[in-house]
Amino acid sequence: QVQLVESGGGLVQPGGSLRLSCKGSGSIFSRNVMGWYRQAPGKQRELVATITDIGMINYGDSVKGEFTISRDNAKNTVYLEMNNLRPEDTAVYYCHAEGRILLGGVWSDFDSWGQGTQVTVSS
């Protein structure tokens, strides 16, 4: 399994911004999708955004145009820029990645989740 490490969560005032990062282990990703999901207390986990290795992006219905996903393929890292944050954006944000990875000269399939990072929007 690929290991994913998230960072960038924290406490922010309404209207503020945060940038989340998620770095995957391994040397080369291929045919892969990386993205973010979130889960608020008492609610189902929902899609925030995903991005493929060639830059195809999909945003969840809950995103209102203030979030932007991007990635750095050389670093196996995906980012989520969150602007104009609202209290309803408060949730644990989970990084996800799936695809194929080259490790030790062998291609393998992977489907991995990060541990999650807390984002709290409160005045």
PDB file of N, CA and C in Angstrom, residues 16 23 36 97 102 104 107 122:
ATOM      1  N   GLY A  16     -11.615  32.793   6.160  1.00  0.00           N
ATOM      2  CA  GLY A  16     -10.192  32.572   6.018  1.00  0.00           C
ATOM      3  C   GLY A  16      -9.873  31.482   5.019  1.00  0.00           C
ATOM      4  N   LYS A  23       1.136  13.990   0.682  1.00  0.00           N
ATOM      5  CA  LYS A  23       2.261  13.413  -0.030  1.00  0.00           C
ATOM      6  C   LYS A  23       2.205  11.895   0.039  1.00  0.00           C
ATOM      7  N   TRP A  36      -9.394  14.471  -2.347  1.00  0.00           N
ATOM      8  CA  TRP A  36      -9.790  14.761  -0.983  1.00  0.00           C
ATOM      9  C   TRP A  36     -11.251  14.437  -0.754  1.00  0.00           C
ATOM     10  N   ALA A  97      -5.749   8.125  -2.727  1.00  0.00           N
ATOM     11  CA  ALA A  97      -5.033   7.930  -3.978  1.00  0.00           C
ATOM     12  C   ALA A  97      -5.209   6.500  -4.448  1.00  0.00           C
ATOM     13  N   LEU A 102       5.318   2.244  -9.267  1.00  0.00           N
ATOM     14  CA  LEU A 102       6.529   1.495  -9.564  1.00  0.00           C
ATOM     15  C   LEU A 102       7.402   1.459  -8.314  1.00  0.00           C
ATOM     16  N   GLY A 104      10.594  -0.899  -6.591  1.00  0.00           N
ATOM     17  CA  GLY A 104      11.555  -1.966  -6.791  1.00  0.00           C
ATOM     18  C   GLY A 104      11.526  -2.556  -8.184  1.00  0.00           C
ATOM     19  N   TRP A 107       5.573  -2.954 -11.125  1.00  0.00           N
ATOM     20  CA  TRP A 107       4.336  -2.180 -11.095  1.00  0.00           C
ATOM     21  C   TRP A 107       3.292  -2.894 -10.244  1.00  0.00           C
ATOM     22  N   SER A 122     -14.313  28.396  12.736  1.00  0.00           N
ATOM     23  CA  SER A 122     -15.094  28.896  13.860  1.00  0.00           C
ATOM     24  C   SER A 122     -14.643  30.288  14.249  1.00  0.00           C
TER      25      SER A 122
END
